[in-house]
PDB file of C-alpha atoms and ligand atoms in Angstrom:
ATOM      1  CA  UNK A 151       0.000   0.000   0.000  1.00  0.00           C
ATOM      2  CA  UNK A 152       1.441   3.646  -0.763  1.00  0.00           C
ATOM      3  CA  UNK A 153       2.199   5.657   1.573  1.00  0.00           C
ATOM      4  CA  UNK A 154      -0.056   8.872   2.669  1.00  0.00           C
ATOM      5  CA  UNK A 155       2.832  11.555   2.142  1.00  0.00           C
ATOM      6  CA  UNK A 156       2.689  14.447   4.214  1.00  0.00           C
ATOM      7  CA  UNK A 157       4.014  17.990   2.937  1.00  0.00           C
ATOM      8  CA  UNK A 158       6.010  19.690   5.460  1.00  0.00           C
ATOM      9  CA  UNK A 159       6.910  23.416   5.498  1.00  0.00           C
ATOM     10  CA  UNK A 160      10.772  23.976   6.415  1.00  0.00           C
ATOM     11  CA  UNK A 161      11.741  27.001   7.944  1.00  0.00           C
ATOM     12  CA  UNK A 162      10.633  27.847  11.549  1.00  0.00           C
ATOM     13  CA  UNK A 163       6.855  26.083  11.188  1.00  0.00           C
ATOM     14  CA  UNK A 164       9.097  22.530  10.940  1.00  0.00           C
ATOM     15  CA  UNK A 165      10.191  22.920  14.478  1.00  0.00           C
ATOM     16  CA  UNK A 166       7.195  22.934  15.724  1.00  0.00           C
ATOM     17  CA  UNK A 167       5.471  20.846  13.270  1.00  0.00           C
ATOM     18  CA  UNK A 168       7.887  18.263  14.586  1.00  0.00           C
ATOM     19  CA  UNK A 169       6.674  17.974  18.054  1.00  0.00           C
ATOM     20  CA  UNK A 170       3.293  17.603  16.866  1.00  0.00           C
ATOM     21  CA  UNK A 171       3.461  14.941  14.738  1.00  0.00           C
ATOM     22  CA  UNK A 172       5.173  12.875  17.425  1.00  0.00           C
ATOM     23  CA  UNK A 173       2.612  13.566  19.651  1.00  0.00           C
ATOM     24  CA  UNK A 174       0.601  12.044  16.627  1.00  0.00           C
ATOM     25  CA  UNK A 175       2.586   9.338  16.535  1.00  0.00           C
ATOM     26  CA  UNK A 176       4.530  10.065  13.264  1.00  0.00           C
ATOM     27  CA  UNK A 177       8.174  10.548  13.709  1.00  0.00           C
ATOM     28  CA  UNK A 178      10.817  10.800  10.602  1.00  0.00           C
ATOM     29  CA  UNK A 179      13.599   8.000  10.304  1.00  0.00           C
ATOM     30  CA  UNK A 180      16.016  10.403   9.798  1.00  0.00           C
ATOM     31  CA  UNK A 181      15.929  14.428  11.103  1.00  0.00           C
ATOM     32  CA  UNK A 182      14.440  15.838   8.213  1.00  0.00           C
ATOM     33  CA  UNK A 183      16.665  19.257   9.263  1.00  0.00           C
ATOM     34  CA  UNK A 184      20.230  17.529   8.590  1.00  0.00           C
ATOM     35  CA  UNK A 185      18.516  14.989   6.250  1.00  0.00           C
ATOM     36  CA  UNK A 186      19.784  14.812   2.549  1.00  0.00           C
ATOM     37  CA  UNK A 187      17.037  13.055   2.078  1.00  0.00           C
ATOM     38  CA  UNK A 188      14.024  14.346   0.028  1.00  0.00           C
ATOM     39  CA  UNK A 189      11.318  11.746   1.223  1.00  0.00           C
ATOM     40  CA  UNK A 190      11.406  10.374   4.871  1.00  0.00           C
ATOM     41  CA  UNK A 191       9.483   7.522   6.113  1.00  0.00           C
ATOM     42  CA  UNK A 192       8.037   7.745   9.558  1.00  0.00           C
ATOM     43  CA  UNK A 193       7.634   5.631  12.650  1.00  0.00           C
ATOM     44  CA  UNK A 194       3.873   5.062  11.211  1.00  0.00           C
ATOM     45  CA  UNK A 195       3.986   2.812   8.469  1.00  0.00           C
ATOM     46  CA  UNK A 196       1.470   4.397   6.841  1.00  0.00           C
ATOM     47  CA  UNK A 197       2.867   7.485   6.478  1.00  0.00           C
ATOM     48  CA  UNK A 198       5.705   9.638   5.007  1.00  0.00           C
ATOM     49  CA  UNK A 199       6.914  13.256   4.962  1.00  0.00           C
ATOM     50  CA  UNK A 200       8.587  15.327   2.140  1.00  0.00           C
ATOM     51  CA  UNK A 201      10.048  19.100   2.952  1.00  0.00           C
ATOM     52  CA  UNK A 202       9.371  21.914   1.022  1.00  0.00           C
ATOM     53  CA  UNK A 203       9.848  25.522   0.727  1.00  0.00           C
ATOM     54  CA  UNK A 204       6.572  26.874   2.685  1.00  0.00           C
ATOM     55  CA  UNK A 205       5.097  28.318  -0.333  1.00  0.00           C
ATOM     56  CA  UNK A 206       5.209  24.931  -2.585  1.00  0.00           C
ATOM     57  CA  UNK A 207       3.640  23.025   0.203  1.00  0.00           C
ATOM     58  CA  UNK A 208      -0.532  24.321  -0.994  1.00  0.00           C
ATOM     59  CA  UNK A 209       1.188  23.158  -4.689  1.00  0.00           C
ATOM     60  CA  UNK A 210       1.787  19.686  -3.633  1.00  0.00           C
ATOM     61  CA  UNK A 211      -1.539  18.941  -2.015  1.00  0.00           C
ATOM     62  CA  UNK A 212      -3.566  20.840  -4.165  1.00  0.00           C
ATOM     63  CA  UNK A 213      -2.388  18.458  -6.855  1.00  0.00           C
ATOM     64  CA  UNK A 214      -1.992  15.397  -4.897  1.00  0.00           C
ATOM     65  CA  UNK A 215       1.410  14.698  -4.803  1.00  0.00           C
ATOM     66  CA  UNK A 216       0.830  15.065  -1.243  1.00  0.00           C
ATOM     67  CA  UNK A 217      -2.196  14.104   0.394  1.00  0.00           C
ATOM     68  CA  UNK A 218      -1.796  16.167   3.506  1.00  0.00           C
ATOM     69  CA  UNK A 219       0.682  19.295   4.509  1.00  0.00           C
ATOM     70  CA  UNK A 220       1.401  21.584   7.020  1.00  0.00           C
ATOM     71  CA  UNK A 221       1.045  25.220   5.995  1.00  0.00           C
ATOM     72  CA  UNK A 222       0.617  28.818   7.272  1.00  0.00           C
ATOM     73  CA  UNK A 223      -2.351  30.358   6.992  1.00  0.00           C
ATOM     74  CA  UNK A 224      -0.362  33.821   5.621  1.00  0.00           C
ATOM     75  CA  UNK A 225       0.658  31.285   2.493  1.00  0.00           C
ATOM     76  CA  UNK A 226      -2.680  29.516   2.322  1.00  0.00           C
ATOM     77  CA  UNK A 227      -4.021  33.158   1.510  1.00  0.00           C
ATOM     78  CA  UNK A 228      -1.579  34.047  -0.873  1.00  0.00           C
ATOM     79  CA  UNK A 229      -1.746  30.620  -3.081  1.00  0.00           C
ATOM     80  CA  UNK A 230      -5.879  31.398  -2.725  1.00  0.00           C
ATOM     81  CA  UNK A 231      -6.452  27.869  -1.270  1.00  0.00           C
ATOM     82  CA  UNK A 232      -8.056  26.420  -4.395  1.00  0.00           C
ATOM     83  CA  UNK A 233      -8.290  22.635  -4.098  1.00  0.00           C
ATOM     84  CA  UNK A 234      -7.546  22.425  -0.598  1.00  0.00           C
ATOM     85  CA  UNK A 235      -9.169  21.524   2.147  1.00  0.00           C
ATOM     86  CA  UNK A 236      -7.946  23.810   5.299  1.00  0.00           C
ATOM     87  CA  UNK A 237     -10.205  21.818   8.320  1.00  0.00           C
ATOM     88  CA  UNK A 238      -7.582  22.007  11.132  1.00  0.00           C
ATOM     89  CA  UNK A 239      -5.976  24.383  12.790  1.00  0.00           C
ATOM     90  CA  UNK A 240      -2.901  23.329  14.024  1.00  0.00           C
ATOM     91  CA  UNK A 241      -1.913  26.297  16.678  1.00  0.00           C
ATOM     92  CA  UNK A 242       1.843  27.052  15.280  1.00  0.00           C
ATOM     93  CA  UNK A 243       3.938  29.425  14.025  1.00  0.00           C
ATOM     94  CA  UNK A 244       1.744  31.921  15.063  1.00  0.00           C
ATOM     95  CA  UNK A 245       2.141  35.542  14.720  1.00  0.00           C
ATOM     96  CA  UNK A 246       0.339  38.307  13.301  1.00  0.00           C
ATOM     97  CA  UNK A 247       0.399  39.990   9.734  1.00  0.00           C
ATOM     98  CA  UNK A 248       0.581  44.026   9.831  1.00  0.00           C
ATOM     99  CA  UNK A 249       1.104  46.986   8.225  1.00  0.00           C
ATOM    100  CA  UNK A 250       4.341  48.355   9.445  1.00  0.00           C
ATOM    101  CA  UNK A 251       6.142  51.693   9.198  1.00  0.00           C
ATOM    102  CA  UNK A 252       9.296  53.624   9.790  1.00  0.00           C
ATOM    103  CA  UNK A 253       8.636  55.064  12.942  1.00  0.00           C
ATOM    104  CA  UNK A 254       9.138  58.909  11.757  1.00  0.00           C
ATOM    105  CA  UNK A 255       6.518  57.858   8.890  1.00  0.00           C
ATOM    106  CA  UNK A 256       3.292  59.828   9.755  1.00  0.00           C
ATOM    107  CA  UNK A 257       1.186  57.226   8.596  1.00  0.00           C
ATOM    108  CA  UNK A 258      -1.964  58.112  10.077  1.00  0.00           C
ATOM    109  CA  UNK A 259      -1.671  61.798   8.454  1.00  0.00           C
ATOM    110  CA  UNK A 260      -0.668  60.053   4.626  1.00  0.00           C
ATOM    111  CA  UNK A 261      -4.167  58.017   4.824  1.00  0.00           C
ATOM    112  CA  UNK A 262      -6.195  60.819   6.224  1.00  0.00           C
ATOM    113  CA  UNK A 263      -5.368  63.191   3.049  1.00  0.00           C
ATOM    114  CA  UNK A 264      -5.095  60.177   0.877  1.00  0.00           C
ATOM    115  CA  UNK A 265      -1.471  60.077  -0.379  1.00  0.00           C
ATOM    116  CA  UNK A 266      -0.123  57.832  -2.905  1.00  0.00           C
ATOM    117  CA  UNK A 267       1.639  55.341  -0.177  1.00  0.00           C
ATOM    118  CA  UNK A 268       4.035  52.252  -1.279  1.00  0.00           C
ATOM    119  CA  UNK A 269       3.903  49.314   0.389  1.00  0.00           C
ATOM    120  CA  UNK A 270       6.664  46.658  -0.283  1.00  0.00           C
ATOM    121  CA  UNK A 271       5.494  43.417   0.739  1.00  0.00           C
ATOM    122  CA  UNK A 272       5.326  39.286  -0.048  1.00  0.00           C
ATOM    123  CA  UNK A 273       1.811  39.696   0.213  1.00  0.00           C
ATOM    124  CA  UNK A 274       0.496  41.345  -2.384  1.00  0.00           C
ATOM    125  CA  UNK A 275      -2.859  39.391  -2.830  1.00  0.00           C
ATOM    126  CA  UNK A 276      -3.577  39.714   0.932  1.00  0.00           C
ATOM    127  CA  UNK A 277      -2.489  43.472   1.062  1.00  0.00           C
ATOM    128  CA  UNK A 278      -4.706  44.055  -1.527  1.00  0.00           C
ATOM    129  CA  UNK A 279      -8.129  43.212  -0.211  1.00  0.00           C
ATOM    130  CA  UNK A 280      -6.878  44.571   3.213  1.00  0.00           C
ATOM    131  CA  UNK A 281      -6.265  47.774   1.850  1.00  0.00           C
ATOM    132  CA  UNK A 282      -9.194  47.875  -0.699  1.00  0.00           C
ATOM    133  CA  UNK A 283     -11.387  46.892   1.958  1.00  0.00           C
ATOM    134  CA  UNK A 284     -10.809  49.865   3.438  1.00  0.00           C
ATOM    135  CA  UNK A 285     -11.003  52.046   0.644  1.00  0.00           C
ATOM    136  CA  UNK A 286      -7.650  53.040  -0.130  1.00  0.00           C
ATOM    137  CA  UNK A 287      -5.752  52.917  -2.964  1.00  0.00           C
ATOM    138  CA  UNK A 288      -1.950  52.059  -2.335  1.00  0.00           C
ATOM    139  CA  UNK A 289       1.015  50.792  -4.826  1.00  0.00           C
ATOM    140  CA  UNK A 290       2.024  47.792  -3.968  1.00  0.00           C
ATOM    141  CA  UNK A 291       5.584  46.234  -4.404  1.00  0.00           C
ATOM    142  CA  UNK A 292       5.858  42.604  -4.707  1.00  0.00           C
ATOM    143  CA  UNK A 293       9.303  41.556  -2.535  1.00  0.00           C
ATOM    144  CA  UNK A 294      10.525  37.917  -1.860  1.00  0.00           C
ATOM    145  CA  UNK A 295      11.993  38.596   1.543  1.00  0.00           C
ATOM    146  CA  UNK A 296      13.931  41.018   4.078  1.00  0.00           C
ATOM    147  CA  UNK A 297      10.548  43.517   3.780  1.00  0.00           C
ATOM    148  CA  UNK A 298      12.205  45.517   6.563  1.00  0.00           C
ATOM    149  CA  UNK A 299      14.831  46.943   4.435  1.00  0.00           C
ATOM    150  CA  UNK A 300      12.522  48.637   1.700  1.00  0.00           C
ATOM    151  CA  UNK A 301      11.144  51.409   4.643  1.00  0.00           C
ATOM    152  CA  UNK A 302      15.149  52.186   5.431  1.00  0.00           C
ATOM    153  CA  UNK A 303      16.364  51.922   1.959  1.00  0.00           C
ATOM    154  CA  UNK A 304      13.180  54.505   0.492  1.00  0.00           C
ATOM    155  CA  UNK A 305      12.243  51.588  -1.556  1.00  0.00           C
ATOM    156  CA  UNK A 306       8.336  52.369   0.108  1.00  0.00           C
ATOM    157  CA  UNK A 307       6.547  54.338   2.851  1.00  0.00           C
ATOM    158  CA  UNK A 308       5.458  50.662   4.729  1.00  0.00           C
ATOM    159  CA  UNK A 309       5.461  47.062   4.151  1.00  0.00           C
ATOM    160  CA  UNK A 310       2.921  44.466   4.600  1.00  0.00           C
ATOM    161  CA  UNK A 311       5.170  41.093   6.837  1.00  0.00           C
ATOM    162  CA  UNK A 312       4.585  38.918   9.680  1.00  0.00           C
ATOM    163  CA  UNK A 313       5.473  39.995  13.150  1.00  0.00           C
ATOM    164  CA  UNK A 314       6.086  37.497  15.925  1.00  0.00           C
ATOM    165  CA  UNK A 315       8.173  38.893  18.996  1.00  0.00           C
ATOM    166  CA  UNK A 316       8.464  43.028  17.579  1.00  0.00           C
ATOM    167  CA  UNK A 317      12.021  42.493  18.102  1.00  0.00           C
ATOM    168  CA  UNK A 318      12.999  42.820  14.174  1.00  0.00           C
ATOM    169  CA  UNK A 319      10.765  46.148  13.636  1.00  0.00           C
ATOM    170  CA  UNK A 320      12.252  47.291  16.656  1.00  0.00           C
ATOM    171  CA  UNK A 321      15.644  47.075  15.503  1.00  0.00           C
ATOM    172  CA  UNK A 322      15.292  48.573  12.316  1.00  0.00           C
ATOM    173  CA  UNK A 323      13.320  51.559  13.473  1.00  0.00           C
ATOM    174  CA  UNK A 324       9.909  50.392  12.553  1.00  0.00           C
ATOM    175  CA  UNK A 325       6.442  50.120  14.461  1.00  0.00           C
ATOM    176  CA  UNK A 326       3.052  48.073  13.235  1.00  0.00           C
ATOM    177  CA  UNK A 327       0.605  50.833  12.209  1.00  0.00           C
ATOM    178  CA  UNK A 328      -2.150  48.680  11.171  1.00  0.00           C
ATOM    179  CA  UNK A 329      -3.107  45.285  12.178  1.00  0.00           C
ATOM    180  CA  UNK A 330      -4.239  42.531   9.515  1.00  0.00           C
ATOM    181  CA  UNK A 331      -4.805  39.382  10.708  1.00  0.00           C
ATOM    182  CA  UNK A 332      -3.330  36.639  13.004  1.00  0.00           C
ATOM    183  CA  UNK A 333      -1.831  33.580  11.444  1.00  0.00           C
ATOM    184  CA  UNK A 334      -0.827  30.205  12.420  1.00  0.00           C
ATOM    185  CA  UNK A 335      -0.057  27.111  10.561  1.00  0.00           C
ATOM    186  CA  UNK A 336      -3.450  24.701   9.492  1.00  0.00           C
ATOM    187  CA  UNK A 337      -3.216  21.091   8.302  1.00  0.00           C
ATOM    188  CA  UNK A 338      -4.244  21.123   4.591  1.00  0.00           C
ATOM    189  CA  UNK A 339      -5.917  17.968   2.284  1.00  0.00           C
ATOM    190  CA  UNK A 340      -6.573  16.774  -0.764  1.00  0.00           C
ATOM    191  CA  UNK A 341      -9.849  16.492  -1.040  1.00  0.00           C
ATOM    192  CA  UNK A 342      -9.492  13.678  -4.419  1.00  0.00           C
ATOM    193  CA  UNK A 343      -7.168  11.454  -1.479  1.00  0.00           C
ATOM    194  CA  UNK A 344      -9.478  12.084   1.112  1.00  0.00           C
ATOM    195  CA  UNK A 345     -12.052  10.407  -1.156  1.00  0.00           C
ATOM    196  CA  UNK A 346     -10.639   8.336  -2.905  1.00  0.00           C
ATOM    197  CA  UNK A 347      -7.893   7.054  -0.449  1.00  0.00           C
ATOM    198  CA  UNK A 348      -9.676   7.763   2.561  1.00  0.00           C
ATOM    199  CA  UNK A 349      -8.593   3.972   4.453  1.00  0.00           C
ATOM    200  CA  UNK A 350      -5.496   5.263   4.193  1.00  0.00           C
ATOM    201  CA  UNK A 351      -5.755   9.233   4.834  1.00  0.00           C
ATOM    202  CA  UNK A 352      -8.549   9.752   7.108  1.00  0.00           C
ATOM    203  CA  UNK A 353      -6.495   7.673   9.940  1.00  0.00           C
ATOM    204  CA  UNK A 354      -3.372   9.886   9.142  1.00  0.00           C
ATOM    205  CA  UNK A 355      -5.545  13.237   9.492  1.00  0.00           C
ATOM    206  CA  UNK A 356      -7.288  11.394  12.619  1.00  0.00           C
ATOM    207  CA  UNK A 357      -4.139  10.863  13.666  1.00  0.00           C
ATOM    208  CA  UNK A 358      -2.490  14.948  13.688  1.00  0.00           C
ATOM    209  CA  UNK A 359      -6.311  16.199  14.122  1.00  0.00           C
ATOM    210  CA  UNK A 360      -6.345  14.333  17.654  1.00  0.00           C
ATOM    211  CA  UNK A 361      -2.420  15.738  18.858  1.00  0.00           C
ATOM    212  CA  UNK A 362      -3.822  18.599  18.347  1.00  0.00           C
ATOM    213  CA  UNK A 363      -7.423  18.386  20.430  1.00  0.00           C
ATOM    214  CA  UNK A 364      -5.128  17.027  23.134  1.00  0.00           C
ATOM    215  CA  UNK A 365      -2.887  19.743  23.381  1.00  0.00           C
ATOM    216  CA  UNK A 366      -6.191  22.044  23.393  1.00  0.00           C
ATOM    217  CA  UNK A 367      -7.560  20.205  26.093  1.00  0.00           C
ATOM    218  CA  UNK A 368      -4.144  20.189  28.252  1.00  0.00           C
ATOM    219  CA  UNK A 369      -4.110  23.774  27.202  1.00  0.00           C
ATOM    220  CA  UNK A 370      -7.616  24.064  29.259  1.00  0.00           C
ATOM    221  CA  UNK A 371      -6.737  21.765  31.908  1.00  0.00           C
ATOM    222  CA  UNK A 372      -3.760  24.231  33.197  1.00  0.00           C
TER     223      UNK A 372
HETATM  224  O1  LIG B 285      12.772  30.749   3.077  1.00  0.00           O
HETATM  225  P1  LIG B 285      11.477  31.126   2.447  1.00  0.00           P
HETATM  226  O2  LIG B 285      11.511  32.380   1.645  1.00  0.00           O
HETATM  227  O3  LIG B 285      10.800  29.980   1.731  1.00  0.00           O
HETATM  228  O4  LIG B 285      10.460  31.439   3.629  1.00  0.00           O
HETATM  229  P2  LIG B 285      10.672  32.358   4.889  1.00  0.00           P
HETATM  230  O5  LIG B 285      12.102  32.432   5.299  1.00  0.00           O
HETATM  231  O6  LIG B 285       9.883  33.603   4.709  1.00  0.00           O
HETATM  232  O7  LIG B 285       9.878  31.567   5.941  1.00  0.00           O
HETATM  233  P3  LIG B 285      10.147  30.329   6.906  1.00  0.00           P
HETATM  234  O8  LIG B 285      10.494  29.128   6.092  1.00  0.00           O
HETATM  235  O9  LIG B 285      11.035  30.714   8.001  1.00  0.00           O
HETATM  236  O10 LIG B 285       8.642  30.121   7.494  1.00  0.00           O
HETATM  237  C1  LIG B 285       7.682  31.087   7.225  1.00  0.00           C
HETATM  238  C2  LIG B 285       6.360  30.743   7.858  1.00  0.00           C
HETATM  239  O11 LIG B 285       6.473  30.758   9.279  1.00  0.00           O
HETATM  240  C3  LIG B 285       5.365  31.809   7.503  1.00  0.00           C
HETATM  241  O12 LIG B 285       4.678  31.449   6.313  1.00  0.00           O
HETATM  242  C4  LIG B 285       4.472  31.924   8.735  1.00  0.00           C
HETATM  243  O13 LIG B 285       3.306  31.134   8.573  1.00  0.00           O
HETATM  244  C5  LIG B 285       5.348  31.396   9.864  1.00  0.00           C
HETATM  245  N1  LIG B 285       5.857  32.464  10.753  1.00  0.00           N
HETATM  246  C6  LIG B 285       5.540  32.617  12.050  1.00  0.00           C
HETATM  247  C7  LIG B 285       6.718  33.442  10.419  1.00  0.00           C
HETATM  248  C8  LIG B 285       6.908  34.222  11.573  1.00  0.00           C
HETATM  249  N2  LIG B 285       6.166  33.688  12.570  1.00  0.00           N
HETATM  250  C9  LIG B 285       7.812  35.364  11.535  1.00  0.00           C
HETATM  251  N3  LIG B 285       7.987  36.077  12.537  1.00  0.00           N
HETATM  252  N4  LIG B 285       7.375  33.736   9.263  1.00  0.00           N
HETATM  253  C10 LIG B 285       8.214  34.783   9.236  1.00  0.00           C
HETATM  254  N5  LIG B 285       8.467  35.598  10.316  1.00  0.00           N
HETATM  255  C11 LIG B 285       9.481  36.678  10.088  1.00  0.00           C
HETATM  256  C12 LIG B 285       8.862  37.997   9.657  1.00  0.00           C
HETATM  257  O14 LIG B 285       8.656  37.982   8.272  1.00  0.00           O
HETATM  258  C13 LIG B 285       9.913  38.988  10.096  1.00  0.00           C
HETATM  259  O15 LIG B 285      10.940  39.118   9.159  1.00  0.00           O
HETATM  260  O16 LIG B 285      10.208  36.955  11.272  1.00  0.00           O
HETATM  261  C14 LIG B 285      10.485  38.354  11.357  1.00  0.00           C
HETATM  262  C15 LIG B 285       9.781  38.957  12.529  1.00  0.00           C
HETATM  263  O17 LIG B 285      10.000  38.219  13.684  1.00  0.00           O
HETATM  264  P4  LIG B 285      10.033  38.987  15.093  1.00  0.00           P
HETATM  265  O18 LIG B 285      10.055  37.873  16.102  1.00  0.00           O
HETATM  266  O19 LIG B 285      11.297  39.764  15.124  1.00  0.00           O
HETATM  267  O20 LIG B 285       8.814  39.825  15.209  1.00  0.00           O
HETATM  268 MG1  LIG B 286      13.625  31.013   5.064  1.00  0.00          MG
END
């Protein structure tokens, strides 16, 4: 019988993805951090885990290659989730998305009397609807990483990025002038496998979907 492959993100969701899956009874042969390898198998027979960059992990499930995957919810909006099932929130990587801003930037003053603001940011499809939601029209900048820099380096008035401890806006002169959403990592499924495989995947999503309750319900307990 194949294996139920599960799509992992790598980056700073793995390490706590990691935890989690051992709590669901799925641990990698081999430390899929050092690993050379591509595809793992796991302490459950029937499953396996590949790692990907974060943003190919919606790719993989939404066309089956993977049946499952671990992804944040910030990349979930930007791929536009077609294809996917998102049922579980998995309580990782969580931080929050903002709107962020040198901190001599009057931002409050360029929105009132409707400037032409730049916003430099990996989330351009999210930044969009936030800001056209709200009426305003800004140009947006697509970047692939290190937002912080475009504020300091006048590449744009804010950026759009994630924000976990403050500490890296801190340190760069910046402060959150607008907040967008919070994010944390969800389990994601095929819905074709879930049908059509579902002896096989439905005890694998069981699996991950009860670590998780459990954790919820220590969570309470404390
Ligand atoms: O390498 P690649 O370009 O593929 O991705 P990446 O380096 O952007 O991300 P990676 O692999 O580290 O994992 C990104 C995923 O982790 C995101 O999709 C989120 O779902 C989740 N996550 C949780 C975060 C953060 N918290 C976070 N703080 N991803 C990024 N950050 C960055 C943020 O962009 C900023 O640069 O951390 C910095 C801020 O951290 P603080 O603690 O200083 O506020
Ligand atoms: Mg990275």
């Amino acid at each position: 019988m194949p294996t139920v492959t599960i799509a992992l993100s790598k980056g700073r969701i793995l390490d706590e993805t990691l935890p989690l899956l051992a709590e669901a009874g799925i641990v990698p042969v081999e430390d899929p951090r050092s690993s050379r390898r591509l595809i793992l198998a796991t302490s459950d027979a029937r499953a396996s885990v590949v790692v990907l960059r974060a943003t190919d992990v919606p790719t993989y499930v939404q066309y089956g290659a993977a049946a499952l995957g671990v992804a944040g919810r910030d990349v979930l909006l930007e791929h536009g989730g077609d294809g996917l099932y998102q049922p579980v929130d998995l309580g990782i990587g969580r931080c929050r998305l903002v709107v962020a801003a040198h901190r001599s930037y009057d931002w409050a003053h360029s929105v009132q009397r409707g400037a032409r603001i730049r916003v430099a940011t990996k989330y351009v499809r999210v930044a969009r609807e936030h800001f056209a939601a709200k009426g305003m029209h800004v140009d947006l900048i697509k970047l692939y990483g290190s937002m912080e820099l475009a504020p300091l380096a006048g590449l744009a008035d804010a950026i759009v990025d994630l924000v976990s401890t403050g500490n890296t806006l801190k340190a760069n002169d910046l402060v959150a002038v607008e907040d967008i959403m919070p994010i944390s990592s969800r389990l994601i499924v095929n819905p074709a496998a879930l049908k059509l495989r579902r002896a096989e995947v439905k005890p694998v999503h069981d699996a991950i979907e009860a670590a998780v309750a459990a954790r919820g319900a220590a969570g309470a307990g404390r």
